[in-house]
CSV table of C-alpha atoms in Angstrom, one decimal:
chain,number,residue,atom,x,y,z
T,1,UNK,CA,0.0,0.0,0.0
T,2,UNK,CA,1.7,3.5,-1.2
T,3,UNK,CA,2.0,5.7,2.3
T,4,UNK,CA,0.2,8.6,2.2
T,5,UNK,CA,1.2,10.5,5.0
T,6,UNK,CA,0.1,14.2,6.7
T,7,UNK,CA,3.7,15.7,6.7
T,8,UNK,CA,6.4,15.1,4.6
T,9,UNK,CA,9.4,17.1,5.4
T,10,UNK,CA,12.6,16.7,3.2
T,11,UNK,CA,16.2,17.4,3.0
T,12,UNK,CA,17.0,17.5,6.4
T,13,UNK,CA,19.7,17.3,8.2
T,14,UNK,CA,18.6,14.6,11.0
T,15,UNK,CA,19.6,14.8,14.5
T,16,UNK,CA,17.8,11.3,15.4
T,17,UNK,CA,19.5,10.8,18.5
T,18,UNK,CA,18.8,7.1,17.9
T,19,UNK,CA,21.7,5.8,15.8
T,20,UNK,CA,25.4,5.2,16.2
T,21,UNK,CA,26.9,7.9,14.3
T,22,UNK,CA,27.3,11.3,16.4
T,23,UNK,CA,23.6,12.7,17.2
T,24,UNK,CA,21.9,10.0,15.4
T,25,UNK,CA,22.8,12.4,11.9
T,26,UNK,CA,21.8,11.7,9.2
T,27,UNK,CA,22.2,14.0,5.8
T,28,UNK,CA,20.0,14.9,3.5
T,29,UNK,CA,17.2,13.0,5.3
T,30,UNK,CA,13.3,12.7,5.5
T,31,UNK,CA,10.7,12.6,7.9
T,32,UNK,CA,7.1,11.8,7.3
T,33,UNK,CA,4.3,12.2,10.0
T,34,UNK,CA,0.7,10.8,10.4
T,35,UNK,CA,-2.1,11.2,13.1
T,36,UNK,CA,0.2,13.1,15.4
T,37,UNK,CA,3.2,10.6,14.8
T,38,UNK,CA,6.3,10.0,13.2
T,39,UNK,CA,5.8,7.3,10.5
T,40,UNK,CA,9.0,7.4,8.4
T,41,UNK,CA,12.6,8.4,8.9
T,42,UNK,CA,15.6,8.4,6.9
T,43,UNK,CA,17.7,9.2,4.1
T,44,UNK,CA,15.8,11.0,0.6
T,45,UNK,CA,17.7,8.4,-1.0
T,46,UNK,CA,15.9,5.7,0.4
T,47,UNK,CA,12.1,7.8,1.0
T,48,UNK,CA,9.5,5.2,-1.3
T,49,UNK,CA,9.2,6.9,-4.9
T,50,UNK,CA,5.2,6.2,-4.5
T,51,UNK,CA,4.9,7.9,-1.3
T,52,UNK,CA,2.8,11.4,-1.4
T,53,UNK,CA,1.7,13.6,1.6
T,54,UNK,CA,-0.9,16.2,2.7
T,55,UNK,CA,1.6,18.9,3.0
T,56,UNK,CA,5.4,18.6,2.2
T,57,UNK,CA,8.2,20.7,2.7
T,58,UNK,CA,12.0,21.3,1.6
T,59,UNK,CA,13.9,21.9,4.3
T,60,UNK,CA,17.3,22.8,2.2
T,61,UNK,CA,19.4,21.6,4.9
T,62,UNK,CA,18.0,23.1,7.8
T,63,UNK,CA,18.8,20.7,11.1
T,64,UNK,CA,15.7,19.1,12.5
T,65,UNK,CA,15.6,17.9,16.1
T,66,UNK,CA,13.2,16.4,18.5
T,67,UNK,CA,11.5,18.6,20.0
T,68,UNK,CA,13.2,19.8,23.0
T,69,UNK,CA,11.8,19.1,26.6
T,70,UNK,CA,12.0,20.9,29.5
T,71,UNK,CA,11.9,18.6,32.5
T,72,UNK,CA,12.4,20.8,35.7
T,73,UNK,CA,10.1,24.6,35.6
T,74,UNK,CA,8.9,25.9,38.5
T,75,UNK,CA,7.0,28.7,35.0
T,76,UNK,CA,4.0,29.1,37.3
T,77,UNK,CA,4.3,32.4,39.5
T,78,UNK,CA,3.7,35.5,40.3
T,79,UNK,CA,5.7,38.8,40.3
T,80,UNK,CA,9.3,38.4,40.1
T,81,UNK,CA,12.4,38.6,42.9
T,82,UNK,CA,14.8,40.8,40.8
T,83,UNK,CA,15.5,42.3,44.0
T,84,UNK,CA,17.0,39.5,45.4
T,85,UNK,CA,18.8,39.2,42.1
T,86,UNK,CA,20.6,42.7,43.6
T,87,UNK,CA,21.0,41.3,47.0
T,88,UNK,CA,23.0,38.7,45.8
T,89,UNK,CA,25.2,41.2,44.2
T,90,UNK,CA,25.6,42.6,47.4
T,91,UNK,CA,26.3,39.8,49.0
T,92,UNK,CA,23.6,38.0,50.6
T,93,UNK,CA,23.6,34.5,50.2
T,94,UNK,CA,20.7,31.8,49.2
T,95,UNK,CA,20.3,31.1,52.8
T,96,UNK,CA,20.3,34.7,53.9
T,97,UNK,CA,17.7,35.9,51.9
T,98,UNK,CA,15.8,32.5,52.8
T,99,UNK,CA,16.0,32.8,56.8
T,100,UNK,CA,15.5,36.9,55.9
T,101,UNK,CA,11.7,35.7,54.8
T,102,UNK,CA,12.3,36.4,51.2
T,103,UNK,CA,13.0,33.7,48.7
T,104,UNK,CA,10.3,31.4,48.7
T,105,UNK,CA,8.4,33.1,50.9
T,106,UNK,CA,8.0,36.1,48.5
T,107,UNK,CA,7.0,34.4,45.6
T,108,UNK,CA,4.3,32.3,47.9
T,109,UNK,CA,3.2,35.8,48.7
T,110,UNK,CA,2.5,36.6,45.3
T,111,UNK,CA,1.0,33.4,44.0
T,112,UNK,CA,-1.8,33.8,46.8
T,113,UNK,CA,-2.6,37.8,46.4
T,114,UNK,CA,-3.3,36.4,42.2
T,115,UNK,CA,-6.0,35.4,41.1
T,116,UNK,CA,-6.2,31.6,38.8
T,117,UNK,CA,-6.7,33.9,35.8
T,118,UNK,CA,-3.9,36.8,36.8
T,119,UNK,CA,-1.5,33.6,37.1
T,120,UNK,CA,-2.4,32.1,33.9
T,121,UNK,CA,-1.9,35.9,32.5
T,122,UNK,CA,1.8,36.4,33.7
T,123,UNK,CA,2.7,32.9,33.1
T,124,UNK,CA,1.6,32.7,29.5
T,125,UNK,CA,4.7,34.8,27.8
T,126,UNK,CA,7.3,32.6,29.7
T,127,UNK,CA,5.4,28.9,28.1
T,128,UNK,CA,5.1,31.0,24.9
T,129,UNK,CA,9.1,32.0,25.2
T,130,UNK,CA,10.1,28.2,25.9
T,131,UNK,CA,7.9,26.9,22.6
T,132,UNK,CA,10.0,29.8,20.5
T,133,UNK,CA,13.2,28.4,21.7
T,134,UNK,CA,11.9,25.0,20.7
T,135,UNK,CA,10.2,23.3,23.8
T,136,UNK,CA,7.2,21.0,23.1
T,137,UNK,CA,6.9,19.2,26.7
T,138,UNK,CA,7.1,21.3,29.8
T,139,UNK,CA,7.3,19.7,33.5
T,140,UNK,CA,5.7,22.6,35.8
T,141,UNK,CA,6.0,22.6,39.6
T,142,UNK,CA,3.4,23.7,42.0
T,143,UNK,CA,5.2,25.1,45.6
T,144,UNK,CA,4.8,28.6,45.7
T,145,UNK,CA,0.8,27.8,46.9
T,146,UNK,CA,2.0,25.6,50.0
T,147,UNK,CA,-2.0,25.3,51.1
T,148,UNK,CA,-4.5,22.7,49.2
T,149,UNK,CA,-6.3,26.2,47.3
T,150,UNK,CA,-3.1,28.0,46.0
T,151,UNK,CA,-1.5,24.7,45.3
T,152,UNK,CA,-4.4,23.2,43.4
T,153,UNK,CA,-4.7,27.3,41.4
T,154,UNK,CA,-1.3,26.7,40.4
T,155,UNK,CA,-1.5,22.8,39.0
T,156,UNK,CA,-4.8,24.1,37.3
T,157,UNK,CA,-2.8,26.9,35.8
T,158,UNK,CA,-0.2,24.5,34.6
T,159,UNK,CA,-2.8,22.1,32.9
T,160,UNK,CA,-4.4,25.3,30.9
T,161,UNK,CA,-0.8,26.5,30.0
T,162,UNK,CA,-0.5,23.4,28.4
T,163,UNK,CA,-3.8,23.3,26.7
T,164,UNK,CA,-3.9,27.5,25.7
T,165,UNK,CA,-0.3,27.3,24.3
T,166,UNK,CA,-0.3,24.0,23.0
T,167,UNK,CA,2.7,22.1,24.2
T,168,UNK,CA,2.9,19.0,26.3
T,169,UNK,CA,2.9,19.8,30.2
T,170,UNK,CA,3.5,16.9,32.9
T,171,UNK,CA,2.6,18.9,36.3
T,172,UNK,CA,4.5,17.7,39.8
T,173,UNK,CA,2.8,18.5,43.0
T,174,UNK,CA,5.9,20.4,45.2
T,175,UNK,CA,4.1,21.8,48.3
T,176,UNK,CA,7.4,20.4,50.2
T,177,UNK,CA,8.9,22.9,48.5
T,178,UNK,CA,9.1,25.7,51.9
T,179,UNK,CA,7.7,26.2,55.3
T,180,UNK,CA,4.6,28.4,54.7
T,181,UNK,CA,3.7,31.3,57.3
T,182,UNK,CA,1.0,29.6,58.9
T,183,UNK,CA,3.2,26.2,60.1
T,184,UNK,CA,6.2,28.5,61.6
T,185,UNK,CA,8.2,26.1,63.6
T,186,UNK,CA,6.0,23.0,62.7
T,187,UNK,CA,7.5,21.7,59.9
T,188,UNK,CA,6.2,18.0,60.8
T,189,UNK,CA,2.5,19.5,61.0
T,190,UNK,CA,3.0,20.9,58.0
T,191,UNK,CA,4.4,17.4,56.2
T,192,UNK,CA,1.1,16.0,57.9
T,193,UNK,CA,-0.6,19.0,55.7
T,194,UNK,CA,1.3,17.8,52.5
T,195,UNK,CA,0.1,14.2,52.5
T,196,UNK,CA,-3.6,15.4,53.4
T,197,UNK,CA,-3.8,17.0,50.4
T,198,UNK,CA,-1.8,14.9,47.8
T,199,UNK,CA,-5.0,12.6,47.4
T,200,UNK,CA,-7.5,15.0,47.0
T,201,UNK,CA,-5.4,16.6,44.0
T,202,UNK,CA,-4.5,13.5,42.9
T,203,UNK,CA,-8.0,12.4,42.5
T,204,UNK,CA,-8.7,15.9,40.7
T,205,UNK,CA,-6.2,14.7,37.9
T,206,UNK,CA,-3.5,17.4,38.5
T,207,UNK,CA,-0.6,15.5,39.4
T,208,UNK,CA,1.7,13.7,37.4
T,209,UNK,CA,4.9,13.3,39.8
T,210,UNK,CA,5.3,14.2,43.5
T,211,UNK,CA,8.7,16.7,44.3
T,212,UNK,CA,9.9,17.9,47.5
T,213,UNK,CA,13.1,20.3,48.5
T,214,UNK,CA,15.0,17.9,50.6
T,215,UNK,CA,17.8,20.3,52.1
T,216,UNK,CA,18.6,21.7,55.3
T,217,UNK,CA,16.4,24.9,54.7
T,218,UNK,CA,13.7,22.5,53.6
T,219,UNK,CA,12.6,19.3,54.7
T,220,UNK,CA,14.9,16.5,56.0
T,221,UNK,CA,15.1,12.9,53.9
T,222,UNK,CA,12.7,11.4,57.1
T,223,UNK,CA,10.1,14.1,55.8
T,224,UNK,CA,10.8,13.7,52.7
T,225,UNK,CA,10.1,9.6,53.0
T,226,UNK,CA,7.1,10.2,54.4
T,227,UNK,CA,5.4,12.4,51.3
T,228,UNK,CA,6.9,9.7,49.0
T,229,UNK,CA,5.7,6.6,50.9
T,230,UNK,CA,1.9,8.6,50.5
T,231,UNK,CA,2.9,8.8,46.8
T,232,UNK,CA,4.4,5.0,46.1
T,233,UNK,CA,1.0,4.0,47.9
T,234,UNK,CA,-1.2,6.3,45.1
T,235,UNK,CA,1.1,4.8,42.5
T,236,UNK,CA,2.6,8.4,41.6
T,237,UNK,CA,6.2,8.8,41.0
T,238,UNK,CA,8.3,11.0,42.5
T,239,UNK,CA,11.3,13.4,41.7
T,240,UNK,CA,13.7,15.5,44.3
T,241,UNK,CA,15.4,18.5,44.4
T,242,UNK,CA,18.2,16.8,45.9
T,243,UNK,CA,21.9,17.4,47.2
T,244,UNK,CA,21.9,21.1,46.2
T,245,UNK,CA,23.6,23.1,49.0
T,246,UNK,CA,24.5,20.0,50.8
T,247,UNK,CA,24.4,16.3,50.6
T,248,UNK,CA,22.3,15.1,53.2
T,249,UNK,CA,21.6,11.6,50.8
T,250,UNK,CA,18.6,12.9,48.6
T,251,UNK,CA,19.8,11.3,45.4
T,252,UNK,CA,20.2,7.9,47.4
T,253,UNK,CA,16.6,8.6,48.9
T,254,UNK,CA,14.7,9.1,45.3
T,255,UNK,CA,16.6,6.7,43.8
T,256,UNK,CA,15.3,4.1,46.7
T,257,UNK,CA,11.6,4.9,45.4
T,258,UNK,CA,12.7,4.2,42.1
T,259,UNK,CA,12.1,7.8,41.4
T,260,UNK,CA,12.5,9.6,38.0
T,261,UNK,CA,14.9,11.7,38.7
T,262,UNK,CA,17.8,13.6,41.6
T,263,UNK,CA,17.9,16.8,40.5
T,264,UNK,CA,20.3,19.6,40.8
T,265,UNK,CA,22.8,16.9,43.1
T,266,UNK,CA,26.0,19.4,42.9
T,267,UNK,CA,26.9,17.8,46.7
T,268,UNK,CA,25.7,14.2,45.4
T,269,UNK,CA,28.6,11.5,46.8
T,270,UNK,CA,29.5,8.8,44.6
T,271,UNK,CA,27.0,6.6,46.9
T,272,UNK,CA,24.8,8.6,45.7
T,273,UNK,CA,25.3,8.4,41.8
T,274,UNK,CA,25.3,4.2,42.3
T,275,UNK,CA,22.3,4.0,43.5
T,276,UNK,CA,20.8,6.3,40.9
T,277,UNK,CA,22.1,4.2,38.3
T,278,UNK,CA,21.3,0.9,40.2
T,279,UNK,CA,17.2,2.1,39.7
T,280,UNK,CA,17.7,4.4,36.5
T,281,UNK,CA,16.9,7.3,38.5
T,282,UNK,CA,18.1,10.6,35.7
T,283,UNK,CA,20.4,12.8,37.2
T,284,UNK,CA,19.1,16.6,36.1
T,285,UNK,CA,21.6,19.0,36.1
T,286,UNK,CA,20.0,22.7,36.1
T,287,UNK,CA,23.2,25.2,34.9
T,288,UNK,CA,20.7,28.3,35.3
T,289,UNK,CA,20.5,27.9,39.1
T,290,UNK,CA,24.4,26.9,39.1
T,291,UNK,CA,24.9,30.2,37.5
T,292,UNK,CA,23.0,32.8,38.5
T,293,UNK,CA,24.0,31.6,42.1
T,294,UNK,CA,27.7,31.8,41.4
T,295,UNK,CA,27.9,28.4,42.6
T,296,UNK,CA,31.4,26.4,42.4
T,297,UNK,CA,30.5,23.2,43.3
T,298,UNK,CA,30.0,20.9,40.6
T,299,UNK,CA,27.6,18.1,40.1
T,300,UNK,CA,29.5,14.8,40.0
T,301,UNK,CA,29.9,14.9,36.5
T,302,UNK,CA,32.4,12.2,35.8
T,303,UNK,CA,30.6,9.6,38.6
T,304,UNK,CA,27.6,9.7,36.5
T,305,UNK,CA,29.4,9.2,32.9
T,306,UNK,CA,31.1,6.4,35.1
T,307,UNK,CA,28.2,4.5,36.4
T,308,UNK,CA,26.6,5.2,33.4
T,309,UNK,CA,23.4,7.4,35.0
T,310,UNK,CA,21.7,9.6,31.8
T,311,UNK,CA,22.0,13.4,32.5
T,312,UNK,CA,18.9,15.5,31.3
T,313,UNK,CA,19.7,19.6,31.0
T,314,UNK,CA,16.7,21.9,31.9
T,315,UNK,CA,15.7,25.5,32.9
T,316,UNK,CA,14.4,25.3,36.2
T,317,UNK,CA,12.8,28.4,35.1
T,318,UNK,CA,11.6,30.1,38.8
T,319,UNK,CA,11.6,33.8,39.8
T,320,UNK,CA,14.1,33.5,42.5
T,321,UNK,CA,17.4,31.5,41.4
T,322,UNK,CA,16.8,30.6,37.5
T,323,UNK,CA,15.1,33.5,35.7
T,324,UNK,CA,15.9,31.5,32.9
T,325,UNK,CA,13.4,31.1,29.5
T,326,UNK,CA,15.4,29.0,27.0
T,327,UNK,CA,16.4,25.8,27.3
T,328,UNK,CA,18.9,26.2,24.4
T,329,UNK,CA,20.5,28.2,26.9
T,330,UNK,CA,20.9,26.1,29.9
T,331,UNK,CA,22.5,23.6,27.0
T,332,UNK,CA,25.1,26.0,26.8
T,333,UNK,CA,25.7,26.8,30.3
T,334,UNK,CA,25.9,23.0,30.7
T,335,UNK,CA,28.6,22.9,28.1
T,336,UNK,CA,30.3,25.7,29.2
T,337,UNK,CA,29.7,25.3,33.0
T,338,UNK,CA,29.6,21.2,33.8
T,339,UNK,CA,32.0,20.8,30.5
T,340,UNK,CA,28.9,18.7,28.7
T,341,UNK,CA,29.3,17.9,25.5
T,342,UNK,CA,27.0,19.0,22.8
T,343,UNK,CA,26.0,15.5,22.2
T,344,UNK,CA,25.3,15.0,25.9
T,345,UNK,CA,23.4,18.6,25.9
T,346,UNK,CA,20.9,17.5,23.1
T,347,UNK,CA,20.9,14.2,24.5
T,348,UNK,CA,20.2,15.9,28.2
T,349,UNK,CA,16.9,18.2,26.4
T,350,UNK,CA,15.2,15.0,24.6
T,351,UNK,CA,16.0,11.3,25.5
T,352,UNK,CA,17.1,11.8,28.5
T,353,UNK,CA,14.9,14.3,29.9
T,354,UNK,CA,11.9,12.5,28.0
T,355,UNK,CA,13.0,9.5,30.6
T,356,UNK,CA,13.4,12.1,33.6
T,357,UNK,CA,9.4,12.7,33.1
T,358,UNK,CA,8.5,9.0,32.9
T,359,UNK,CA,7.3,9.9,28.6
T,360,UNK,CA,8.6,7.1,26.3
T,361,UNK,CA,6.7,8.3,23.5
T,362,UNK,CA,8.9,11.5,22.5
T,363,UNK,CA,12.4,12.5,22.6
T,364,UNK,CA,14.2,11.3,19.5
T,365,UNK,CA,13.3,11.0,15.7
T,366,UNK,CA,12.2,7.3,14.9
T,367,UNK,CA,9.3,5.9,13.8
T,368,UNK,CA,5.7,5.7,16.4
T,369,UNK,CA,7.4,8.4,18.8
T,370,UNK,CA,4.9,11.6,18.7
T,371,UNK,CA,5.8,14.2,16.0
T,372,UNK,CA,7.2,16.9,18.4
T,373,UNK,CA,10.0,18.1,15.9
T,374,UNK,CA,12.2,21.6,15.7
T,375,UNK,CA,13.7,22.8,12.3
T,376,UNK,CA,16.6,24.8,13.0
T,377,UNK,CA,18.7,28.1,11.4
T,378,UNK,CA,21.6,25.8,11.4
T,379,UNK,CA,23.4,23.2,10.0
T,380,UNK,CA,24.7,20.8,12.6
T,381,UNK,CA,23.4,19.7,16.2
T,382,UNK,CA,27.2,21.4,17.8
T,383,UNK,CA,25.5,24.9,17.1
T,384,UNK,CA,22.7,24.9,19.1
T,385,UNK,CA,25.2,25.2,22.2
T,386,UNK,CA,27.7,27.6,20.3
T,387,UNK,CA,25.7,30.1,19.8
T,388,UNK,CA,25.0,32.4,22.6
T,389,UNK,CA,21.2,33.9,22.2
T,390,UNK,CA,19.8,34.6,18.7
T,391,UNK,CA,16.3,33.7,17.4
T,392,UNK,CA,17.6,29.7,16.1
T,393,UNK,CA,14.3,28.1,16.0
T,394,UNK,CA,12.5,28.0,12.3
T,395,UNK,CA,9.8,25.5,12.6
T,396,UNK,CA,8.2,24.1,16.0
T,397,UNK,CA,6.1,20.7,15.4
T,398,UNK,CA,3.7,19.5,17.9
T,399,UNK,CA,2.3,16.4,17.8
T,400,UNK,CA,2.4,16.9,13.5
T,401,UNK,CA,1.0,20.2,14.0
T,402,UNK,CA,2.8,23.3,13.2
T,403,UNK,CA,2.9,25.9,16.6
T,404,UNK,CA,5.6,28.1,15.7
């Protein structure tokens, strides 16, 4: 039967990421999709002669990519913390402005004063600035709520992000992100809070992945076990921003749920890194944080090459520590930064981060995966972390449909 397919897009340069040769490339290649998938892949020389499409288009050499995924936003808030931005300069440090009641605490502030609408609002142009820089999936956070209305606003928010701008989002319940106001000195009440309302948002359909801030100005790895035991026994997987400021065994802990993914982990040990590679857990490095912070400690790079652990790359887009909104840019800091490789920064923004979400369907160019493809202004993968800034994206794909 001759293929008749939606899309047919031609002489390409492929970045499959699915192939032994460097990025998967192949050159002058094809990609046909149908209903929302990709249904053929390869080189023009070897595309059927019967085969016809809907709509095709010549590429003339233009690289095309997976679409790039984002798997660690906190995109949902309100306001911003540029002040903090200057107190840094000044000298403060995280913790200061944290035990100072600003941090967190600010942006919590802000996210209950707004309205479900005002939020959706202000955090339209930064989903719209991620899908220009070629993001199709998005991972958004609750935590700046930290009670069972403002968290729920904030995953609704998420969900109609999603839906308004048209990208994929997977939404992770964080409201062990901080110790709100209202629980001052009962940190254990509040964890009591946490699991009380996990359920009831749960059974709403707003959460894809439980989260928690397991550090010393957050909640220690026994609080910590206790929200993911709640979330093993709802059948939810779970993430952690682990082993940022300290190592206090967070990757160890997530990996021990068999979670998705330790992220930041600059203070992980190499105990640590086994045992995320022992359950698969991804190991998400987040270079915007790293840098606006001025941090010097480096994520155990070389331990996770070693034991073999995959390395996603994302934003961690959030008012306070990564005012960050394009990915293509944390693959450069990454590079430059964690001395990444370009392969392992495209790698880090599609298979890998695809895994980091729990998504097999999407993050590299072979047949069944969903259509989620960028054409880019250049001509090899290498660029998209040379170039500092600059409008790169030609043509984002979602699901076979064109949104940019």
């Amino acid at each position: 039967m001759t293929p008749r397919w939606d899309l047919l897009l031609t002489h390409a340069t492929l970045a499959t990421l699915d192939g032994e040769q460097p990025f998967g490339l192949i050159k002058d290649g094809a990609l046909a999709c149908a209903n929302g998938r990709i249904a053929w892949v390869g080189r023009m020389s070897d595309l059927p002669s019967a085969a016809s499409a809907v709509r095709t288009e010549n590429l003339a050499g233009k690289l095309l990519t997976p679409g790039l995924i984002d798997c660690h936003t906190h995109l949902v808030f309100a306001g911003n913390r540029v002040r903090e931005f200057d107190m840094r300069l000044n000298g403060a440090s995280y913790e200061d402005i944290a035990r100072a009641g600003g941090g967190i605490a600010s942006s919590v502030a802000a996210v209950r004063a707004a309205s479900e609408e005002e939020l959706l609002q202000q955090s339209l142009p930064r989903a719209r600035a991620l899908l220009r820089d070629g993001v199709t999936t998005l991972e958004i956070k609750s935590g700046y709520g930290l009670d069972l209305a403002n968290e729920g606003k904030m995953l609704r928010v998420a969900r109609r992000l999603g839906e308004t701008v048209g990208v994929g989002v997977r939404t992770t319940y964080l409201a062990a992100h901080a110790l709100p106001p209202e629980f001052t000195d009962h940190a254990d009440g509040y964890i009591d809070a946490v699991i009380a309302w996990l359920p009831q948002l749960h059974a709403a359909g707003l959460v894809d992945a439980v989260d928690a801030f397991c550090e010393g100005i957050g909640f220690s790895p026994a609080q910590t076990r206790r929200v993911f035991e709640v979330a093993r026994a709802l059948g939810i997987p779970v993430k952690l921003h682990a082993d940022q400021l300290s190592d206090l065994g967070g990757a160890a802990l997530v990996a021990e749920f068999n979670g998705l993914s330790a992220d930041h982990i600059e203070y992980t040990r190499d105990d640590g890194v086994r045992a995320m590679a022992a359950h698969g857990t991804v190991a998400v490095l987040l270079p915007g944080a790293f840098h606006l912070l001025r941090e010097t400690k480096l994520p155990p790079i070389a331990q996770l090459r070693e034991h073999g652990v995959a390395m996603a790359v994302a934003t961690d887009c959030n008012p306070g520590t990564s005012p960050l909104l394009s990915l293509r840019q944390a693959m450069q800091l990454a590079c430059t930064h964690f001395r990444m490789t370009p392969e392992e920064a495209l790698q880090g923004t599609t298979v890998h981060a695809a895994k980091a979400l729990g998504l097999a369907d999407r993050g590299a160019l072979c047949t069944g995966m969903r259509a989620d493809l960028v054409a880019w202004n250049v001509a090899h993968p290498a660029e998209l972390c040379y170039w500092l800034g600059g409008d790169l994206a030609a043509q984002v794909i979602v699901a076979g449909q064109p949104s940019l």
